[in-house]
Amino acid sequence: MKKILLITILFIFLFYTLYPQAISFFGYSFLFTSGALGVGLYLYNGRPFDEVVTIILSYIPFVLCCFITMYLTPFKDPYLVDYTKSQFAWVFGSYLIVTFFFVVHPKGTFTLFLYYIVGAIFAQCVISIAMHENAAIRDFCNSLQMMDVTVLAKRQETEGARLLGYGVAFFGAGVSCGFALIALVYIILKTKLNVISIIVLGGVYCFILYVGLLSARTTAIGLFASIILAIILLFTSNKKDVRKGQFFKFLAIAALFASIGHTLAYLYFPEFADWAFEAFINYNKTGQFRTNSSDGLEEMFQLPYTFDQWLYGWGNMEFWGSDVGYTRLLFYVGLPGTLAYFFYQFMLIKLSFTNDRAFTFTLLIMYAYNLALNYKGLSDLNLFMYLFIFYFLHYRYYIYTPQLYRLGKFNSTKLRYAVQGSTPHRRV
């Protein structure tokens, strides 16, 4: 019973850290609470990971570019302060969750950790369906969410035109669902599963895909990214590294669920099913994956007009007519700042690299996925990367290295990072 309670608390913390706007906590989003608790725990444990310094240093180039822009332009946009506060809170909120994860599961595998993340995204999809189908559930969940007047008006205007998620809507819903599809492909190719597990994961994959498409067609980018990942891993890995036969079973099961899901979508959501599948309908008719929205991006994708704008932007991140992430960044902070923005994201991915080549490919596909997302809207996957970073840091320093030490299978290089100072709460 105690274990079940701890698992439930861990899942709730993870869910509300991934979807912090889903609940108002003492007048703030849950991200503020998890970040504050994470900072306290991190300091109490004696600042155990020097890699946090690397994370901060990797962020500094973007901050410097923003300061230069603020100095050279009349705009004082609050974006940098808000974005920095969110990133800081997600860093330590992730540390809190990973620490709690290993308290609940002392030898928790990375696959289990991924199951928690995918499970949180799956739960959000379930709640989205429930909110659409039941007015009482919708009113209750909306009463919990933090929404300003603009967001509330936009949700009310869009009600009935698509599924509106709990704590996230529109573009953000597609981003998280697409991430889950990529993670599921990695799990299926790398983890030994029985037939029942394959069936369940096939159902979860299709459910997240369809709910994601009904919420935001951006999910299709995650679908294509997961397919590309599967192709890369199937052709670059041997049988010992990936489970190819198991993956083909998954494909057969997913195809069955996909056909059922397509029918159910038109049966229960006829009012916007055509909108959700517009790209696939157009591909069937014209051979091109395109929608009215994607066609409009050609006009929304704009480049700076002057050398000064290329160099340092105009310092304004507010919406001014273009959703495109690249366009908004270029006009906000210029080309150097845009490169620094994506450099920071690459450094977070690099900090998660392991000896598992399949996972390295997965991270690179996730990075490419994010680059593609920014052709549609401003995006990053940092909140997921922070979770990965702290998982592998904890595993390396608290499980793997001590195990090598106990077995006598270590050398100075492997042990070098295992000992830091004499603080009793630090790793040994």
Short mmCIF file of C-alpha atoms in Angstrom, two decimals:
data_model
loop_
_atom_site.label_atom_id
_atom_site.label_comp_id
_atom_site.label_asym_id
_atom_site.label_seq_id
_atom_site.Cartn_x
_atom_site.Cartn_y
_atom_site.Cartn_z
CA MET A 1 0.00 0.00 0.00
CA LYS A 2 2.83 2.39 0.86
CA LYS A 3 4.53 1.68 -2.49
CA ILE A 4 1.31 2.36 -4.38
CA LEU A 5 0.87 5.66 -2.52
CA LEU A 6 4.45 6.71 -3.34
CA ILE A 7 4.01 5.76 -7.01
CA THR A 8 0.82 7.82 -7.15
CA ILE A 9 2.49 10.86 -5.59
CA LEU A 10 5.46 10.53 -7.96
CA PHE A 11 3.14 10.32 -10.97
CA ILE A 12 1.15 13.37 -9.85
CA PHE A 13 4.35 15.39 -9.35
CA LEU A 14 5.61 14.36 -12.79
CA PHE A 15 2.28 15.11 -14.46
CA TYR A 16 1.97 18.59 -13.00
CA THR A 17 5.62 19.37 -13.71
CA LEU A 18 5.12 18.43 -17.38
CA TYR A 19 1.80 20.31 -17.41
CA PRO A 20 2.30 23.00 -14.76
CA GLN A 21 -0.55 25.24 -15.98
CA ALA A 22 -3.00 22.42 -15.27
CA ILE A 23 -3.38 23.51 -11.65
CA SER A 24 -3.10 26.71 -9.67
CA PHE A 25 -1.03 26.15 -6.54
CA PHE A 26 -1.05 29.02 -4.02
CA GLY A 27 -1.66 31.40 -6.92
CA TYR A 28 1.21 30.06 -9.01
CA SER A 29 1.59 27.23 -11.48
CA PHE A 30 2.81 23.92 -10.09
CA LEU A 31 6.17 24.55 -11.74
CA PHE A 32 6.95 27.21 -9.14
CA THR A 33 6.27 24.73 -6.33
CA SER A 34 8.24 21.83 -7.82
CA GLY A 35 11.13 24.14 -8.69
CA ALA A 36 11.27 25.60 -5.18
CA LEU A 37 11.17 22.15 -3.58
CA GLY A 38 13.84 20.98 -6.02
CA VAL A 39 16.17 23.85 -5.15
CA GLY A 40 15.78 23.11 -1.45
CA LEU A 41 16.50 19.42 -1.96
CA TYR A 42 19.46 20.15 -4.22
CA LEU A 43 21.06 22.45 -1.65
CA TYR A 44 20.28 20.02 1.18
CA ASN A 45 22.07 17.25 -0.72
CA GLY A 46 25.17 19.40 -1.03
CA ARG A 47 24.86 20.45 -4.70
CA PRO A 48 25.77 16.95 -5.88
CA PHE A 49 26.04 17.47 -9.65
CA ASP A 50 28.68 19.78 -11.10
CA GLU A 51 26.97 19.28 -14.48
CA VAL A 52 24.37 21.83 -13.37
CA VAL A 53 27.12 24.42 -13.83
CA THR A 54 27.51 23.22 -17.44
CA ILE A 55 23.77 23.69 -17.97
CA ILE A 56 23.98 27.26 -16.66
CA LEU A 57 27.08 28.08 -18.71
CA SER A 58 25.41 26.74 -21.87
CA TYR A 59 22.49 29.10 -21.27
CA ILE A 60 24.64 32.21 -20.83
CA PRO A 61 25.26 32.87 -24.59
CA PHE A 62 21.52 33.24 -25.15
CA VAL A 63 21.22 35.56 -22.14
CA LEU A 64 24.12 37.70 -23.37
CA CYS A 65 22.56 38.02 -26.82
CA CYS A 66 19.29 39.10 -25.20
CA PHE A 67 21.08 41.71 -23.07
CA ILE A 68 22.85 43.11 -26.14
CA THR A 69 19.51 43.33 -27.93
CA MET A 70 17.89 45.09 -24.96
CA TYR A 71 20.77 47.56 -24.85
CA LEU A 72 20.60 48.35 -28.57
CA THR A 73 16.81 48.48 -28.99
CA PRO A 74 14.05 50.45 -27.25
CA PHE A 75 12.02 47.34 -26.37
CA LYS A 76 12.23 45.76 -22.90
CA ASP A 77 10.42 42.52 -23.56
CA PRO A 78 9.75 40.35 -20.44
CA TYR A 79 10.29 37.14 -22.44
CA LEU A 80 13.86 36.54 -21.23
CA VAL A 81 12.94 36.86 -17.55
CA ASP A 82 9.87 34.63 -17.89
CA TYR A 83 11.69 32.03 -19.97
CA THR A 84 14.67 31.96 -17.61
CA LYS A 85 12.45 31.52 -14.54
CA SER A 86 10.66 28.63 -16.24
CA GLN A 87 13.90 26.91 -17.26
CA PHE A 88 15.36 27.33 -13.78
CA ALA A 89 12.22 25.86 -12.21
CA TRP A 90 12.16 22.94 -14.67
CA VAL A 91 15.81 22.15 -13.96
CA PHE A 92 15.27 21.72 -10.24
CA GLY A 93 11.77 20.34 -10.60
CA SER A 94 13.32 17.61 -12.72
CA TYR A 95 15.98 16.98 -10.07
CA LEU A 96 13.20 16.61 -7.50
CA ILE A 97 11.29 14.11 -9.65
CA VAL A 98 14.33 11.99 -10.49
CA THR A 99 15.39 11.88 -6.84
CA PHE A 100 11.86 10.85 -5.85
CA PHE A 101 11.82 8.28 -8.66
CA PHE A 102 14.88 6.52 -7.24
CA VAL A 103 13.40 6.64 -3.73
CA VAL A 104 10.34 4.80 -5.05
CA HIS A 105 12.36 2.58 -7.41
CA PRO A 106 15.92 2.28 -6.01
CA LYS A 107 17.11 0.42 -9.12
CA GLY A 108 14.60 1.89 -11.54
CA THR A 109 15.49 1.30 -15.19
CA PHE A 110 15.45 3.98 -17.84
CA THR A 111 12.59 2.17 -19.57
CA LEU A 112 10.53 2.43 -16.40
CA PHE A 113 11.35 6.13 -16.23
CA LEU A 114 10.17 6.54 -19.83
CA TYR A 115 6.97 4.69 -18.95
CA TYR A 116 6.23 7.34 -16.32
CA ILE A 117 6.74 10.17 -18.84
CA VAL A 118 4.67 8.46 -21.55
CA GLY A 119 2.07 7.60 -18.90
CA ALA A 120 1.72 11.28 -17.94
CA ILE A 121 1.18 12.24 -21.58
CA PHE A 122 -1.28 9.36 -21.98
CA ALA A 123 -3.18 10.56 -18.90
CA GLN A 124 -3.39 14.04 -20.37
CA CYS A 125 -4.91 12.54 -23.54
CA VAL A 126 -7.47 10.59 -21.49
CA ILE A 127 -8.46 13.73 -19.60
CA SER A 128 -8.79 15.61 -22.92
CA ILE A 129 -11.32 13.02 -24.12
CA ALA A 130 -13.18 13.14 -20.80
CA MET A 131 -13.34 16.95 -20.88
CA HIS A 132 -14.80 16.87 -24.37
CA GLU A 133 -17.41 14.23 -23.55
CA ASN A 134 -18.51 15.40 -20.09
CA ALA A 135 -19.39 19.00 -19.24
CA ALA A 136 -18.93 18.46 -15.48
CA ILE A 137 -15.40 17.12 -15.95
CA ARG A 138 -14.63 19.95 -18.37
CA ASP A 139 -15.83 22.63 -15.96
CA PHE A 140 -13.94 21.04 -13.06
CA CYS A 141 -10.63 20.78 -14.96
CA ASN A 142 -10.99 24.29 -16.37
CA SER A 143 -11.56 25.60 -12.85
CA LEU A 144 -8.20 24.16 -11.79
CA GLN A 145 -6.20 25.52 -14.69
CA MET A 146 -4.27 28.76 -14.70
CA MET A 147 -5.61 30.75 -17.64
CA ASP A 148 -5.40 34.45 -18.30
CA VAL A 149 -8.15 36.30 -20.15
CA THR A 150 -6.51 35.81 -23.55
CA VAL A 151 -6.06 32.05 -23.15
CA LEU A 152 -9.59 31.64 -21.77
CA ALA A 153 -11.07 33.55 -24.71
CA LYS A 154 -9.06 31.50 -27.19
CA ARG A 155 -10.16 28.22 -25.61
CA GLN A 156 -13.82 29.29 -25.61
CA GLU A 157 -13.53 30.35 -29.23
CA THR A 158 -11.98 27.01 -30.22
CA GLU A 159 -14.29 24.82 -28.10
CA GLY A 160 -15.83 22.18 -30.35
CA ALA A 161 -13.29 22.67 -33.14
CA ARG A 162 -10.62 20.41 -31.62
CA LEU A 163 -9.79 18.56 -28.41
CA LEU A 164 -8.52 20.97 -25.78
CA GLY A 165 -6.16 19.34 -23.33
CA TYR A 166 -5.80 19.73 -19.59
CA GLY A 167 -2.94 22.07 -18.83
CA VAL A 168 -1.90 22.35 -22.47
CA ALA A 169 -3.69 23.08 -25.71
CA PHE A 170 -3.11 23.75 -29.38
CA PHE A 171 0.56 23.58 -30.43
CA GLY A 172 1.84 22.38 -27.05
CA ALA A 173 -0.43 19.34 -27.06
CA GLY A 174 1.05 18.21 -30.38
CA VAL A 175 4.60 18.72 -29.11
CA SER A 176 4.19 16.45 -26.07
CA CYS A 177 2.22 13.79 -27.97
CA GLY A 178 4.86 13.67 -30.70
CA PHE A 179 7.57 13.29 -28.06
CA ALA A 180 5.68 10.32 -26.58
CA LEU A 181 5.53 8.61 -29.99
CA ILE A 182 9.32 8.88 -30.37
CA ALA A 183 9.88 7.56 -26.83
CA LEU A 184 7.54 4.61 -27.46
CA VAL A 185 9.44 3.55 -30.58
CA TYR A 186 12.67 3.53 -28.56
CA ILE A 187 11.02 1.41 -25.82
CA ILE A 188 9.63 -1.09 -28.33
CA LEU A 189 12.95 -1.51 -30.12
CA LYS A 190 15.11 -1.71 -27.00
CA THR A 191 13.04 -3.53 -24.36
CA LYS A 192 12.12 -7.21 -24.29
CA LEU A 193 8.34 -7.40 -24.21
CA ASN A 194 5.75 -10.15 -24.14
CA VAL A 195 2.81 -10.20 -26.54
CA ILE A 196 0.43 -8.53 -24.08
CA SER A 197 2.89 -5.68 -23.52
CA ILE A 198 3.30 -5.20 -27.27
CA ILE A 199 -0.48 -5.04 -27.68
CA VAL A 200 -0.79 -2.51 -24.85
CA LEU A 201 2.00 -0.32 -26.21
CA GLY A 202 0.52 -0.53 -29.70
CA GLY A 203 -2.79 0.69 -28.29
CA VAL A 204 -1.10 3.48 -26.30
CA TYR A 205 0.87 4.61 -29.37
CA CYS A 206 -2.27 4.85 -31.52
CA PHE A 207 -4.33 6.45 -28.77
CA ILE A 208 -1.75 9.21 -28.20
CA LEU A 209 -1.40 9.64 -31.97
CA TYR A 210 -5.12 10.08 -32.60
CA VAL A 211 -5.84 12.23 -29.57
CA GLY A 212 -2.78 14.30 -30.46
CA LEU A 213 -4.01 14.80 -34.03
CA LEU A 214 -7.47 15.76 -32.78
CA SER A 215 -5.81 18.30 -30.46
CA ALA A 216 -3.01 19.63 -32.70
CA ARG A 217 -1.95 18.41 -36.11
CA THR A 218 1.63 19.10 -35.07
CA THR A 219 1.49 15.54 -33.71
CA ALA A 220 2.03 14.35 -37.30
CA ILE A 221 5.60 15.68 -37.10
CA GLY A 222 6.19 13.40 -34.10
CA LEU A 223 4.68 10.50 -36.06
CA PHE A 224 7.13 11.03 -38.93
CA ALA A 225 10.02 11.50 -36.48
CA SER A 226 9.20 8.19 -34.76
CA ILE A 227 9.07 6.42 -38.14
CA ILE A 228 12.46 7.90 -39.11
CA LEU A 229 13.91 6.78 -35.77
CA ALA A 230 12.60 3.24 -36.32
CA ILE A 231 14.16 3.10 -39.80
CA ILE A 232 17.51 4.37 -38.54
CA LEU A 233 17.66 1.92 -35.65
CA LEU A 234 16.53 -1.03 -37.79
CA PHE A 235 19.22 -0.40 -40.41
CA THR A 236 22.11 0.68 -38.17
CA SER A 237 21.79 -1.78 -35.29
CA ASN A 238 22.29 -5.52 -35.02
CA LYS A 239 19.90 -8.01 -33.45
CA LYS A 240 21.62 -7.71 -30.07
CA ASP A 241 21.04 -3.96 -29.92
CA VAL A 242 17.42 -3.76 -31.11
CA ARG A 243 14.55 -6.23 -31.21
CA LYS A 244 13.57 -6.13 -34.86
CA GLY A 245 11.14 -9.06 -34.79
CA GLN A 246 9.34 -7.54 -31.84
CA PHE A 247 9.04 -4.23 -33.67
CA PHE A 248 7.39 -5.85 -36.70
CA LYS A 249 4.83 -7.43 -34.38
CA PHE A 250 4.19 -3.99 -32.98
CA LEU A 251 3.69 -2.62 -36.49
CA ALA A 252 1.04 -5.23 -37.25
CA ILE A 253 -0.78 -4.54 -33.98
CA ALA A 254 -0.50 -0.76 -34.42
CA ALA A 255 -1.91 -1.02 -37.96
CA LEU A 256 -4.95 -2.82 -36.57
CA PHE A 257 -5.44 -0.25 -33.81
CA ALA A 258 -4.90 2.57 -36.31
CA SER A 259 -7.73 1.35 -38.53
CA ILE A 260 -10.02 1.01 -35.51
CA GLY A 261 -8.96 4.43 -34.21
CA HIS A 262 -9.68 6.08 -37.55
CA THR A 263 -13.23 4.70 -37.49
CA LEU A 264 -13.77 5.75 -33.87
CA ALA A 265 -12.49 9.26 -34.61
CA TYR A 266 -15.16 9.78 -37.26
CA LEU A 267 -17.78 8.10 -35.09
CA TYR A 268 -17.21 10.19 -31.93
CA PHE A 269 -15.57 13.36 -33.32
CA PRO A 270 -17.14 13.87 -36.75
CA GLU A 271 -17.15 17.65 -36.31
CA PHE A 272 -13.37 17.93 -36.57
CA ALA A 273 -12.06 14.56 -37.78
CA ASP A 274 -11.59 15.89 -41.33
CA TRP A 275 -9.62 18.80 -39.87
CA ALA A 276 -7.39 16.41 -37.88
CA PHE A 277 -6.64 14.18 -40.87
CA GLU A 278 -6.47 16.95 -43.47
CA ALA A 279 -2.81 16.30 -44.27
CA PHE A 280 -3.42 12.59 -44.85
CA ILE A 281 -6.57 13.29 -46.89
CA ASN A 282 -4.64 15.72 -49.10
CA TYR A 283 -1.81 13.21 -49.47
CA ASN A 284 -4.31 10.62 -50.66
CA LYS A 285 -5.73 13.11 -53.19
CA THR A 286 -2.65 15.02 -54.32
CA GLY A 287 0.38 13.08 -53.07
CA GLN A 288 1.40 15.97 -50.81
CA PHE A 289 1.24 16.24 -47.03
CA ARG A 290 -0.24 19.70 -46.70
CA THR A 291 -2.95 21.57 -44.83
CA ASN A 292 -4.39 25.06 -45.01
CA SER A 293 -2.35 25.83 -41.92
CA SER A 294 0.94 24.60 -43.43
CA ASP A 295 0.23 26.53 -46.63
CA GLY A 296 -0.21 29.65 -44.53
CA LEU A 297 3.23 29.13 -42.98
CA GLU A 298 4.84 30.14 -46.26
CA GLU A 299 3.51 33.65 -45.71
CA MET A 300 4.25 33.62 -41.98
CA PHE A 301 7.87 32.53 -42.45
CA GLN A 302 9.64 35.87 -42.71
CA LEU A 303 13.26 36.91 -42.47
CA PRO A 304 14.76 40.12 -41.07
CA TYR A 305 14.76 43.05 -43.44
CA THR A 306 17.94 44.85 -42.36
CA PHE A 307 21.47 43.97 -41.28
CA ASP A 308 20.76 45.30 -37.78
CA GLN A 309 17.80 42.95 -37.43
CA TRP A 310 19.94 40.01 -38.52
CA LEU A 311 22.62 41.04 -36.04
CA TYR A 312 20.60 41.70 -32.89
CA GLY A 313 16.91 41.68 -33.80
CA TRP A 314 14.45 44.28 -32.57
CA GLY A 315 13.95 42.98 -29.03
CA ASN A 316 10.24 42.18 -29.19
CA MET A 317 9.01 38.59 -28.71
CA GLU A 318 5.32 39.44 -28.52
CA PHE A 319 3.09 37.87 -31.13
CA TRP A 320 2.96 40.20 -34.12
CA GLY A 321 1.55 38.02 -36.90
CA SER A 322 3.91 35.06 -37.19
CA ASP A 323 3.81 31.80 -35.21
CA VAL A 324 7.02 30.50 -36.79
CA GLY A 325 9.66 29.93 -34.13
CA TYR A 326 12.59 30.85 -36.36
CA THR A 327 10.96 34.08 -37.46
CA ARG A 328 10.06 35.11 -33.93
CA LEU A 329 13.58 34.36 -32.65
CA LEU A 330 15.31 36.15 -35.52
CA PHE A 331 13.24 39.29 -35.05
CA TYR A 332 13.57 39.06 -31.28
CA VAL A 333 17.30 38.55 -30.84
CA GLY A 334 18.87 38.22 -34.31
CA LEU A 335 20.82 35.34 -35.82
CA PRO A 336 23.45 35.03 -33.02
CA GLY A 337 20.72 34.81 -30.38
CA THR A 338 18.76 32.29 -32.45
CA LEU A 339 21.86 30.09 -32.77
CA ALA A 340 22.48 30.44 -29.02
CA TYR A 341 18.89 29.36 -28.33
CA PHE A 342 19.35 26.11 -30.25
CA PHE A 343 22.92 25.66 -29.01
CA TYR A 344 21.56 25.49 -25.46
CA GLN A 345 19.09 22.80 -26.48
CA PHE A 346 21.83 20.79 -28.19
CA MET A 347 24.01 20.99 -25.08
CA LEU A 348 21.15 19.57 -23.00
CA ILE A 349 20.86 16.66 -25.42
CA LYS A 350 24.63 16.17 -25.39
CA LEU A 351 24.59 15.93 -21.58
CA SER A 352 22.18 13.00 -21.94
CA PHE A 353 24.36 11.01 -24.35
CA THR A 354 25.17 7.49 -23.16
CA ASN A 355 27.02 4.45 -24.51
CA ASP A 356 23.67 3.25 -25.85
CA ARG A 357 23.95 4.17 -29.52
CA ALA A 358 20.22 3.66 -30.03
CA PHE A 359 19.41 6.23 -27.38
CA THR A 360 21.93 8.67 -28.84
CA PHE A 361 20.14 8.36 -32.18
CA THR A 362 16.85 8.87 -30.33
CA LEU A 363 18.12 12.10 -28.78
CA LEU A 364 19.33 13.36 -32.15
CA ILE A 365 15.94 12.58 -33.69
CA MET A 366 14.30 14.47 -30.83
CA TYR A 367 16.57 17.43 -31.58
CA ALA A 368 15.67 17.25 -35.27
CA TYR A 369 12.01 16.96 -34.25
CA ASN A 370 12.31 20.19 -32.29
CA LEU A 371 14.02 21.94 -35.21
CA ALA A 372 11.09 20.91 -37.40
CA LEU A 373 8.58 22.09 -34.79
CA ASN A 374 10.06 25.58 -34.88
CA TYR A 375 8.98 25.92 -38.47
CA LYS A 376 5.44 25.93 -37.05
CA GLY A 377 5.83 27.61 -33.65
CA LEU A 378 8.34 28.51 -30.95
CA SER A 379 9.32 25.27 -29.22
CA ASP A 380 11.84 23.43 -27.12
CA LEU A 381 11.99 20.00 -25.48
CA ASN A 382 14.04 21.20 -22.53
CA LEU A 383 11.64 20.00 -19.84
CA PHE A 384 12.10 16.41 -21.10
CA MET A 385 15.86 16.79 -21.49
CA TYR A 386 16.27 17.94 -17.89
CA LEU A 387 14.57 14.75 -16.76
CA PHE A 388 16.93 12.66 -18.89
CA ILE A 389 20.00 14.51 -17.66
CA PHE A 390 19.24 14.01 -13.99
CA TYR A 391 18.21 10.39 -14.50
CA PHE A 392 21.59 9.52 -16.04
CA LEU A 393 23.55 11.64 -13.57
CA HIS A 394 21.88 9.88 -10.67
CA TYR A 395 22.35 6.45 -12.24
CA ARG A 396 26.00 7.12 -13.08
CA TYR A 397 27.04 8.51 -9.73
CA TYR A 398 24.82 6.67 -7.26
CA ILE A 399 24.33 3.27 -8.89
CA TYR A 400 26.79 2.48 -11.68
CA THR A 401 30.06 3.85 -10.24
CA PRO A 402 29.53 2.48 -6.70
CA GLN A 403 28.72 -0.90 -8.25
CA LEU A 404 32.00 -0.84 -10.18
CA TYR A 405 33.76 0.10 -6.96
CA ARG A 406 32.22 -2.80 -5.03
CA LEU A 407 33.10 -5.26 -7.79
CA GLY A 408 36.65 -3.93 -8.05
CA LYS A 409 36.05 -3.06 -11.72
CA PHE A 410 37.12 0.54 -11.76
CA ASN A 411 40.09 2.68 -12.64
CA SER A 412 41.01 6.27 -11.89
CA THR A 413 39.11 7.58 -14.91
CA LYS A 414 35.85 5.84 -14.01
CA LEU A 415 36.12 6.72 -10.34
CA ARG A 416 37.32 10.26 -10.86
CA TYR A 417 33.85 11.77 -10.88
CA ALA A 418 32.45 9.56 -8.15
CA VAL A 419 33.93 11.47 -5.20
CA GLN A 420 33.24 15.12 -4.47
CA GLY A 421 34.29 16.66 -1.19
CA SER A 422 33.47 15.48 2.28
CA THR A 423 29.86 16.64 2.65
CA PRO A 424 27.91 13.67 4.06
CA HIS A 425 24.99 14.21 1.68
CA ARG A 426 27.17 14.18 -1.43
CA ARG A 427 27.79 11.10 -3.52
CA VAL A 428 30.65 8.73 -2.72
#
